[in-house]
mmCIF file of the C-alpha atoms, coordinates in Angstrom:
data_MODEL
# 
_entry.id   MODEL 
# 
loop_
_atom_site.group_PDB 
_atom_site.id 
_atom_site.type_symbol 
_atom_site.label_atom_id 
_atom_site.label_alt_id 
_atom_site.label_comp_id 
_atom_site.label_asym_id 
_atom_site.label_entity_id 
_atom_site.label_seq_id 
_atom_site.pdbx_PDB_ins_code 
_atom_site.Cartn_x 
_atom_site.Cartn_y 
_atom_site.Cartn_z 
_atom_site.occupancy 
_atom_site.B_iso_or_equiv 
_atom_site.pdbx_formal_charge 
_atom_site.auth_seq_id 
_atom_site.auth_comp_id 
_atom_site.auth_asym_id 
_atom_site.auth_atom_id 
_atom_site.pdbx_PDB_model_num 
ATOM 1   C CA . MET A 1 1   ? -21.042 -11.310 -28.097 1.00 0.00 ? 1   MET A CA 1 
ATOM 2   C CA . LYS A 1 2   ? -23.753 -8.829  -27.170 1.00 0.00 ? 2   LYS A CA 1 
ATOM 3   C CA . THR A 1 3   ? -23.740 -10.048 -23.564 1.00 0.00 ? 3   THR A CA 1 
ATOM 4   C CA . TYR A 1 4   ? -19.966 -9.834  -23.427 1.00 0.00 ? 4   TYR A CA 1 
ATOM 5   C CA . LEU A 1 5   ? -19.895 -6.266  -24.775 1.00 0.00 ? 5   LEU A CA 1 
ATOM 6   C CA . GLY A 1 6   ? -22.818 -5.314  -22.539 1.00 0.00 ? 6   GLY A CA 1 
ATOM 7   C CA . LYS A 1 7   ? -20.726 -6.071  -19.461 1.00 0.00 ? 7   LYS A CA 1 
ATOM 8   C CA . MET A 1 8   ? -18.339 -3.291  -20.446 1.00 0.00 ? 8   MET A CA 1 
ATOM 9   C CA . ARG A 1 9   ? -21.055 -0.652  -20.289 1.00 0.00 ? 9   ARG A CA 1 
ATOM 10  C CA . GLY A 1 10  ? -21.099 -0.651  -16.508 1.00 0.00 ? 10  GLY A CA 1 
ATOM 11  C CA . GLN A 1 11  ? -23.961 0.605   -14.397 1.00 0.00 ? 11  GLN A CA 1 
ATOM 12  C CA . PRO A 1 12  ? -24.808 4.009   -13.020 1.00 0.00 ? 12  PRO A CA 1 
ATOM 13  C CA . VAL A 1 13  ? -23.540 4.522   -9.515  1.00 0.00 ? 13  VAL A CA 1 
ATOM 14  C CA . LYS A 1 14  ? -24.607 7.040   -6.937  1.00 0.00 ? 14  LYS A CA 1 
ATOM 15  C CA . ARG A 1 15  ? -21.525 8.391   -5.217  1.00 0.00 ? 15  ARG A CA 1 
ATOM 16  C CA . ALA A 1 16  ? -21.718 9.799   -1.736  1.00 0.00 ? 16  ALA A CA 1 
ATOM 17  C CA . ARG A 1 17  ? -20.126 13.190  -1.326  1.00 0.00 ? 17  ARG A CA 1 
ATOM 18  C CA . VAL A 1 18  ? -16.997 13.344  0.798   1.00 0.00 ? 18  VAL A CA 1 
ATOM 19  C CA . GLY A 1 19  ? -17.379 15.984  3.471   1.00 0.00 ? 19  GLY A CA 1 
ATOM 20  C CA . TRP A 1 20  ? -14.694 18.509  4.273   1.00 0.00 ? 20  TRP A CA 1 
ATOM 21  C CA . GLN A 1 21  ? -14.073 16.861  7.658   1.00 0.00 ? 21  GLN A CA 1 
ATOM 22  C CA . ASP A 1 22  ? -13.381 13.468  6.089   1.00 0.00 ? 22  ASP A CA 1 
ATOM 23  C CA . ALA A 1 23  ? -11.151 15.061  3.467   1.00 0.00 ? 23  ALA A CA 1 
ATOM 24  C CA . PHE A 1 24  ? -9.326  16.978  6.198   1.00 0.00 ? 24  PHE A CA 1 
ATOM 25  C CA . TRP A 1 25  ? -8.596  13.834  8.244   1.00 0.00 ? 25  TRP A CA 1 
ATOM 26  C CA . SER A 1 26  ? -7.417  12.051  5.092   1.00 0.00 ? 26  SER A CA 1 
ATOM 27  C CA . TRP A 1 27  ? -5.044  14.943  4.425   1.00 0.00 ? 27  TRP A CA 1 
ATOM 28  C CA . VAL A 1 28  ? -3.759  14.953  8.025   1.00 0.00 ? 28  VAL A CA 1 
ATOM 29  C CA . GLY A 1 29  ? -3.066  11.215  7.877   1.00 0.00 ? 29  GLY A CA 1 
ATOM 30  C CA . ALA A 1 30  ? -1.409  11.264  4.458   1.00 0.00 ? 30  ALA A CA 1 
ATOM 31  C CA . PHE A 1 31  ? 0.718   14.285  5.329   1.00 0.00 ? 31  PHE A CA 1 
ATOM 32  C CA . THR A 1 32  ? 1.784   12.912  8.711   1.00 0.00 ? 32  THR A CA 1 
ATOM 33  C CA . GLY A 1 33  ? 2.503   9.422   7.396   1.00 0.00 ? 33  GLY A CA 1 
ATOM 34  C CA . MET A 1 34  ? 4.640   10.601  4.502   1.00 0.00 ? 34  MET A CA 1 
ATOM 35  C CA . ALA A 1 35  ? 6.327   13.310  6.588   1.00 0.00 ? 35  ALA A CA 1 
ATOM 36  C CA . VAL A 1 36  ? 7.403   10.764  9.206   1.00 0.00 ? 36  VAL A CA 1 
ATOM 37  C CA . ILE A 1 37  ? 8.703   8.351   6.558   1.00 0.00 ? 37  ILE A CA 1 
ATOM 38  C CA . CYS A 1 38  ? 10.569  11.151  4.776   1.00 0.00 ? 38  CYS A CA 1 
ATOM 39  C CA . TRP A 1 39  ? 11.990  12.429  8.065   1.00 0.00 ? 39  TRP A CA 1 
ATOM 40  C CA . LEU A 1 40  ? 13.138  8.949   9.083   1.00 0.00 ? 40  LEU A CA 1 
ATOM 41  C CA . SER A 1 41  ? 14.691  8.473   5.666   1.00 0.00 ? 41  SER A CA 1 
ATOM 42  C CA . ALA A 1 42  ? 16.556  11.789  5.763   1.00 0.00 ? 42  ALA A CA 1 
ATOM 43  C CA . ALA A 1 43  ? 17.515  12.038  9.430   1.00 0.00 ? 43  ALA A CA 1 
ATOM 44  C CA . TRP A 1 44  ? 17.847  8.542   10.765  1.00 0.00 ? 44  TRP A CA 1 
ATOM 45  C CA . LEU A 1 45  ? 18.260  6.170   7.839   1.00 0.00 ? 45  LEU A CA 1 
ATOM 46  C CA . SER A 1 46  ? 20.089  8.473   5.460   1.00 0.00 ? 46  SER A CA 1 
ATOM 47  C CA . GLN A 1 47  ? 22.111  5.585   4.042   1.00 0.00 ? 47  GLN A CA 1 
ATOM 48  C CA . GLN A 1 48  ? 19.030  3.404   3.517   1.00 0.00 ? 48  GLN A CA 1 
ATOM 49  C CA . LEU A 1 49  ? 16.159  3.652   1.094   1.00 0.00 ? 49  LEU A CA 1 
ATOM 50  C CA . LEU A 1 50  ? 12.875  4.182   2.962   1.00 0.00 ? 50  LEU A CA 1 
ATOM 51  C CA . ILE A 1 51  ? 10.745  6.109   0.479   1.00 0.00 ? 51  ILE A CA 1 
ATOM 52  C CA . VAL A 1 52  ? 9.052   3.888   -2.089  1.00 0.00 ? 52  VAL A CA 1 
ATOM 53  C CA . GLY A 1 53  ? 6.490   4.954   -4.682  1.00 0.00 ? 53  GLY A CA 1 
ATOM 54  C CA . SER A 1 54  ? 3.950   2.364   -3.567  1.00 0.00 ? 54  SER A CA 1 
ATOM 55  C CA . PHE A 1 55  ? 3.619   4.223   -0.244  1.00 0.00 ? 55  PHE A CA 1 
ATOM 56  C CA . GLY A 1 56  ? 1.739   6.987   -2.057  1.00 0.00 ? 56  GLY A CA 1 
ATOM 57  C CA . ALA A 1 57  ? -0.953  4.521   -3.084  1.00 0.00 ? 57  ALA A CA 1 
ATOM 58  C CA . THR A 1 58  ? -0.966  2.979   0.389   1.00 0.00 ? 58  THR A CA 1 
ATOM 59  C CA . SER A 1 59  ? -1.614  6.477   1.773   1.00 0.00 ? 59  SER A CA 1 
ATOM 60  C CA . VAL A 1 60  ? -4.723  6.826   -0.374  1.00 0.00 ? 60  VAL A CA 1 
ATOM 61  C CA . LEU A 1 61  ? -6.104  3.550   0.941   1.00 0.00 ? 61  LEU A CA 1 
ATOM 62  C CA . ILE A 1 62  ? -5.329  3.809   4.659   1.00 0.00 ? 62  ILE A CA 1 
ATOM 63  C CA . TYR A 1 63  ? -6.123  7.514   5.060   1.00 0.00 ? 63  TYR A CA 1 
ATOM 64  C CA . ALA A 1 64  ? -8.824  8.231   2.433   1.00 0.00 ? 64  ALA A CA 1 
ATOM 65  C CA . ALA A 1 65  ? -10.538 4.803   2.322   1.00 0.00 ? 65  ALA A CA 1 
ATOM 66  C CA . PRO A 1 66  ? -9.823  3.274   5.746   1.00 0.00 ? 66  PRO A CA 1 
ATOM 67  C CA . GLU A 1 67  ? -12.945 1.099   5.573   1.00 0.00 ? 67  GLU A CA 1 
ATOM 68  C CA . SER A 1 68  ? -11.702 -0.692  2.441   1.00 0.00 ? 68  SER A CA 1 
ATOM 69  C CA . PRO A 1 69  ? -10.609 -4.318  2.847   1.00 0.00 ? 69  PRO A CA 1 
ATOM 70  C CA . PHE A 1 70  ? -7.432  -3.356  0.948   1.00 0.00 ? 70  PHE A CA 1 
ATOM 71  C CA . ALA A 1 71  ? -6.603  -0.825  3.690   1.00 0.00 ? 71  ALA A CA 1 
ATOM 72  C CA . GLN A 1 72  ? -6.763  -3.192  6.663   1.00 0.00 ? 72  GLN A CA 1 
ATOM 73  C CA . PRO A 1 73  ? -3.485  -3.807  8.537   1.00 0.00 ? 73  PRO A CA 1 
ATOM 74  C CA . SER A 1 74  ? -3.019  -7.454  7.561   1.00 0.00 ? 74  SER A CA 1 
ATOM 75  C CA . HIS A 1 75  ? -3.459  -6.549  3.904   1.00 0.00 ? 75  HIS A CA 1 
ATOM 76  C CA . VAL A 1 76  ? -1.161  -3.522  4.070   1.00 0.00 ? 76  VAL A CA 1 
ATOM 77  C CA . LEU A 1 77  ? 1.662   -5.282  5.885   1.00 0.00 ? 77  LEU A CA 1 
ATOM 78  C CA . PHE A 1 78  ? 1.544   -8.868  4.659   1.00 0.00 ? 78  PHE A CA 1 
ATOM 79  C CA . GLY A 1 79  ? 0.359   -8.088  1.126   1.00 0.00 ? 79  GLY A CA 1 
ATOM 80  C CA . SER A 1 80  ? 3.179   -5.574  0.673   1.00 0.00 ? 80  SER A CA 1 
ATOM 81  C CA . VAL A 1 81  ? 5.940   -7.679  2.240   1.00 0.00 ? 81  VAL A CA 1 
ATOM 82  C CA . LEU A 1 82  ? 4.874   -10.841 0.389   1.00 0.00 ? 82  LEU A CA 1 
ATOM 83  C CA . SER A 1 83  ? 4.748   -8.984  -2.914  1.00 0.00 ? 83  SER A CA 1 
ATOM 84  C CA . ALA A 1 84  ? 8.104   -7.317  -2.344  1.00 0.00 ? 84  ALA A CA 1 
ATOM 85  C CA . GLY A 1 85  ? 9.634   -10.739 -1.634  1.00 0.00 ? 85  GLY A CA 1 
ATOM 86  C CA . ILE A 1 86  ? 8.148   -12.126 -4.836  1.00 0.00 ? 86  ILE A CA 1 
ATOM 87  C CA . GLY A 1 87  ? 9.591   -9.154  -6.717  1.00 0.00 ? 87  GLY A CA 1 
ATOM 88  C CA . VAL A 1 88  ? 13.064  -9.738  -5.261  1.00 0.00 ? 88  VAL A CA 1 
ATOM 89  C CA . ALA A 1 89  ? 12.891  -13.428 -6.206  1.00 0.00 ? 89  ALA A CA 1 
ATOM 90  C CA . CYS A 1 90  ? 11.883  -12.569 -9.779  1.00 0.00 ? 90  CYS A CA 1 
ATOM 91  C CA . TYR A 1 91  ? 14.715  -10.050 -10.078 1.00 0.00 ? 91  TYR A CA 1 
ATOM 92  C CA . GLN A 1 92  ? 17.280  -12.474 -8.710  1.00 0.00 ? 92  GLN A CA 1 
ATOM 93  C CA . LEU A 1 93  ? 16.150  -15.261 -11.027 1.00 0.00 ? 93  LEU A CA 1 
ATOM 94  C CA . LEU A 1 94  ? 15.556  -13.294 -14.237 1.00 0.00 ? 94  LEU A CA 1 
ATOM 95  C CA . GLY A 1 95  ? 17.106  -9.848  -13.792 1.00 0.00 ? 95  GLY A CA 1 
ATOM 96  C CA . ALA A 1 96  ? 15.368  -6.603  -14.698 1.00 0.00 ? 96  ALA A CA 1 
ATOM 97  C CA . THR A 1 97  ? 13.617  -7.968  -17.774 1.00 0.00 ? 97  THR A CA 1 
ATOM 98  C CA . PRO A 1 98  ? 10.084  -7.449  -19.069 1.00 0.00 ? 98  PRO A CA 1 
ATOM 99  C CA . LEU A 1 99  ? 9.314   -11.095 -18.266 1.00 0.00 ? 99  LEU A CA 1 
ATOM 100 C CA . SER A 1 100 ? 10.562  -10.656 -14.701 1.00 0.00 ? 100 SER A CA 1 
ATOM 101 C CA . MET A 1 101 ? 8.435   -7.531  -14.233 1.00 0.00 ? 101 MET A CA 1 
ATOM 102 C CA . ALA A 1 102 ? 5.317   -9.249  -15.560 1.00 0.00 ? 102 ALA A CA 1 
ATOM 103 C CA . LEU A 1 103 ? 5.942   -12.283 -13.352 1.00 0.00 ? 103 LEU A CA 1 
ATOM 104 C CA . ALA A 1 104 ? 6.591   -10.132 -10.272 1.00 0.00 ? 104 ALA A CA 1 
ATOM 105 C CA . VAL A 1 105 ? 3.268   -8.337  -10.609 1.00 0.00 ? 105 VAL A CA 1 
ATOM 106 C CA . SER A 1 106 ? 1.192   -11.357 -11.626 1.00 0.00 ? 106 SER A CA 1 
ATOM 107 C CA . LEU A 1 107 ? 2.698   -13.679 -9.005  1.00 0.00 ? 107 LEU A CA 1 
ATOM 108 C CA . SER A 1 108 ? 2.209   -11.049 -6.303  1.00 0.00 ? 108 SER A CA 1 
ATOM 109 C CA . VAL A 1 109 ? -1.458  -10.745 -7.284  1.00 0.00 ? 109 VAL A CA 1 
ATOM 110 C CA . LEU A 1 110 ? -1.763  -14.529 -7.108  1.00 0.00 ? 110 LEU A CA 1 
ATOM 111 C CA . GLY A 1 111 ? 0.051   -14.717 -3.767  1.00 0.00 ? 111 GLY A CA 1 
ATOM 112 C CA . MET A 1 112 ? -2.018  -11.950 -2.197  1.00 0.00 ? 112 MET A CA 1 
ATOM 113 C CA . GLN A 1 113 ? -5.262  -13.529 -3.378  1.00 0.00 ? 113 GLN A CA 1 
ATOM 114 C CA . LEU A 1 114 ? -4.295  -16.962 -2.058  1.00 0.00 ? 114 LEU A CA 1 
ATOM 115 C CA . THR A 1 115 ? -3.303  -15.516 1.335   1.00 0.00 ? 115 THR A CA 1 
ATOM 116 C CA . HIS A 1 116 ? -6.302  -13.151 1.538   1.00 0.00 ? 116 HIS A CA 1 
ATOM 117 C CA . THR A 1 117 ? -4.013  -10.125 1.876   1.00 0.00 ? 117 THR A CA 1 
ATOM 118 C CA . VAL A 1 118 ? -4.765  -8.197  -1.325  1.00 0.00 ? 118 VAL A CA 1 
ATOM 119 C CA . HIS A 1 119 ? -3.261  -4.706  -1.142  1.00 0.00 ? 119 HIS A CA 1 
ATOM 120 C CA . PRO A 1 120 ? -2.955  -3.120  -4.625  1.00 0.00 ? 120 PRO A CA 1 
ATOM 121 C CA . PRO A 1 121 ? 0.213   -1.137  -3.766  1.00 0.00 ? 121 PRO A CA 1 
ATOM 122 C CA . GLY A 1 122 ? 1.803   -4.513  -2.998  1.00 0.00 ? 122 GLY A CA 1 
ATOM 123 C CA . ALA A 1 123 ? 1.910   -5.238  -6.719  1.00 0.00 ? 123 ALA A CA 1 
ATOM 124 C CA . ALA A 1 124 ? 3.697   -1.905  -7.161  1.00 0.00 ? 124 ALA A CA 1 
ATOM 125 C CA . ALA A 1 125 ? 6.223   -2.948  -4.493  1.00 0.00 ? 125 ALA A CA 1 
ATOM 126 C CA . ALA A 1 126 ? 6.863   -6.135  -6.505  1.00 0.00 ? 126 ALA A CA 1 
ATOM 127 C CA . LEU A 1 127 ? 7.352   -4.143  -9.702  1.00 0.00 ? 127 LEU A CA 1 
ATOM 128 C CA . ILE A 1 128 ? 9.694   -1.702  -7.947  1.00 0.00 ? 128 ILE A CA 1 
ATOM 129 C CA . ALA A 1 129 ? 11.764  -4.649  -6.674  1.00 0.00 ? 129 ALA A CA 1 
ATOM 130 C CA . VAL A 1 130 ? 12.491  -5.588  -10.288 1.00 0.00 ? 130 VAL A CA 1 
ATOM 131 C CA . GLY A 1 131 ? 12.596  -2.232  -12.052 1.00 0.00 ? 131 GLY A CA 1 
ATOM 132 C CA . GLY A 1 132 ? 13.614  0.066   -9.203  1.00 0.00 ? 132 GLY A CA 1 
ATOM 133 C CA . GLY A 1 133 ? 17.248  0.340   -10.165 1.00 0.00 ? 133 GLY A CA 1 
ATOM 134 C CA . ALA A 1 134 ? 20.528  -0.127  -8.351  1.00 0.00 ? 134 ALA A CA 1 
ATOM 135 C CA . SER A 1 135 ? 19.438  1.436   -5.047  1.00 0.00 ? 135 SER A CA 1 
ATOM 136 C CA . VAL A 1 136 ? 16.652  -1.152  -4.733  1.00 0.00 ? 136 VAL A CA 1 
ATOM 137 C CA . HIS A 1 137 ? 18.621  -4.070  -6.170  1.00 0.00 ? 137 HIS A CA 1 
ATOM 138 C CA . GLN A 1 138 ? 21.496  -3.628  -3.731  1.00 0.00 ? 138 GLN A CA 1 
ATOM 139 C CA . LEU A 1 139 ? 19.056  -4.114  -0.833  1.00 0.00 ? 139 LEU A CA 1 
ATOM 140 C CA . GLY A 1 140 ? 18.371  -7.649  -2.043  1.00 0.00 ? 140 GLY A CA 1 
ATOM 141 C CA . TRP A 1 141 ? 16.320  -9.630  0.462   1.00 0.00 ? 141 TRP A CA 1 
ATOM 142 C CA . TRP A 1 142 ? 16.300  -6.645  2.834   1.00 0.00 ? 142 TRP A CA 1 
ATOM 143 C CA . TYR A 1 143 ? 13.932  -4.795  0.490   1.00 0.00 ? 143 TYR A CA 1 
ATOM 144 C CA . PRO A 1 144 ? 10.771  -6.569  1.765   1.00 0.00 ? 144 PRO A CA 1 
ATOM 145 C CA . LEU A 1 145 ? 11.746  -5.692  5.360   1.00 0.00 ? 145 LEU A CA 1 
ATOM 146 C CA . LEU A 1 146 ? 13.307  -2.247  4.903   1.00 0.00 ? 146 LEU A CA 1 
ATOM 147 C CA . PRO A 1 147 ? 11.786  -0.189  3.324   1.00 0.00 ? 147 PRO A CA 1 
ATOM 148 C CA . ILE A 1 148 ? 8.533   -2.085  2.652   1.00 0.00 ? 148 ILE A CA 1 
ATOM 149 C CA . GLY A 1 149 ? 7.855   -3.719  6.035   1.00 0.00 ? 149 GLY A CA 1 
ATOM 150 C CA . ALA A 1 150 ? 9.198   -0.901  8.195   1.00 0.00 ? 150 ALA A CA 1 
ATOM 151 C CA . GLY A 1 151 ? 7.485   1.786   6.120   1.00 0.00 ? 151 GLY A CA 1 
ATOM 152 C CA . SER A 1 152 ? 4.196   -0.101  6.224   1.00 0.00 ? 152 SER A CA 1 
ATOM 153 C CA . VAL A 1 153 ? 4.389   -0.406  10.011  1.00 0.00 ? 153 VAL A CA 1 
ATOM 154 C CA . VAL A 1 154 ? 5.104   3.329   10.395  1.00 0.00 ? 154 VAL A CA 1 
ATOM 155 C CA . MET A 1 155 ? 2.194   4.233   8.129   1.00 0.00 ? 155 MET A CA 1 
ATOM 156 C CA . LEU A 1 156 ? -0.151  1.806   9.914   1.00 0.00 ? 156 LEU A CA 1 
ATOM 157 C CA . VAL A 1 157 ? 0.681   3.212   13.360  1.00 0.00 ? 157 VAL A CA 1 
ATOM 158 C CA . ILE A 1 158 ? -0.055  6.711   12.094  1.00 0.00 ? 158 ILE A CA 1 
ATOM 159 C CA . ALA A 1 159 ? -3.259  5.526   10.387  1.00 0.00 ? 159 ALA A CA 1 
ATOM 160 C CA . ILE A 1 160 ? -4.486  3.972   13.636  1.00 0.00 ? 160 ILE A CA 1 
ATOM 161 C CA . LEU A 1 161 ? -3.693  7.137   15.597  1.00 0.00 ? 161 LEU A CA 1 
ATOM 162 C CA . VAL A 1 162 ? -5.028  9.704   13.105  1.00 0.00 ? 162 VAL A CA 1 
ATOM 163 C CA . ASN A 1 163 ? -8.075  7.874   11.755  1.00 0.00 ? 163 ASN A CA 1 
ATOM 164 C CA . ASN A 1 164 ? -9.433  7.296   15.256  1.00 0.00 ? 164 ASN A CA 1 
ATOM 165 C CA . LEU A 1 165 ? -9.145  10.979  16.232  1.00 0.00 ? 165 LEU A CA 1 
ATOM 166 C CA . ALA A 1 166 ? -12.259 11.765  14.199  1.00 0.00 ? 166 ALA A CA 1 
ATOM 167 C CA . ARG A 1 167 ? -15.527 10.716  15.834  1.00 0.00 ? 167 ARG A CA 1 
ATOM 168 C CA . HIS A 1 168 ? -16.965 9.393   12.578  1.00 0.00 ? 168 HIS A CA 1 
ATOM 169 C CA . ARG A 1 169 ? -13.964 7.202   11.701  1.00 0.00 ? 169 ARG A CA 1 
ATOM 170 C CA . ARG A 1 170 ? -12.863 3.813   12.945  1.00 0.00 ? 170 ARG A CA 1 
ATOM 171 C CA . TYR A 1 171 ? -9.645  2.099   11.913  1.00 0.00 ? 171 TYR A CA 1 
ATOM 172 C CA . PRO A 1 172 ? -8.948  -0.730  11.561  1.00 0.00 ? 172 PRO A CA 1 
ATOM 173 C CA . ARG A 1 173 ? -12.171 -2.574  10.774  1.00 0.00 ? 173 ARG A CA 1 
ATOM 174 C CA . TYR A 1 174 ? -10.327 -5.840  11.402  1.00 0.00 ? 174 TYR A CA 1 
ATOM 175 C CA . TRP A 1 175 ? -6.785  -7.061  11.764  1.00 0.00 ? 175 TRP A CA 1 
# 
């Protein structure tokens, strides 16, 4: 029991300071990515849902932590689309129930791990597919493609363009 409880104590960690330049480029990327998605949603796809809450978390990863494995393009795109599809399947089989929500998240985690495409916002996309309400439910099997797939592609293009403007940044690390 002592060993088990000892694991919860954690260990001290020395955190590197984020410089103002890195923070600035993260802000530029996050602002540009969300602005483009919001503009597309309002101006071009006004009848379609394009803004999804999981995109906020994706922004943190691809613009503020672009070196993270979770931020790499294959993880962002395939992890999100796979998870969204799992969420749609759970909703269609079980409705918007607590069991369906739990299955959507847990099965998306399992699916992303098995396909080596873990992207934490993907689990949020799965949860939104079940609990997102009528505007999400009416999209049905389109939800993984539009907004999740299309929005992920837009954000990835902007991440590639913006993150590589700074001399000290490189994105992606791998595809």
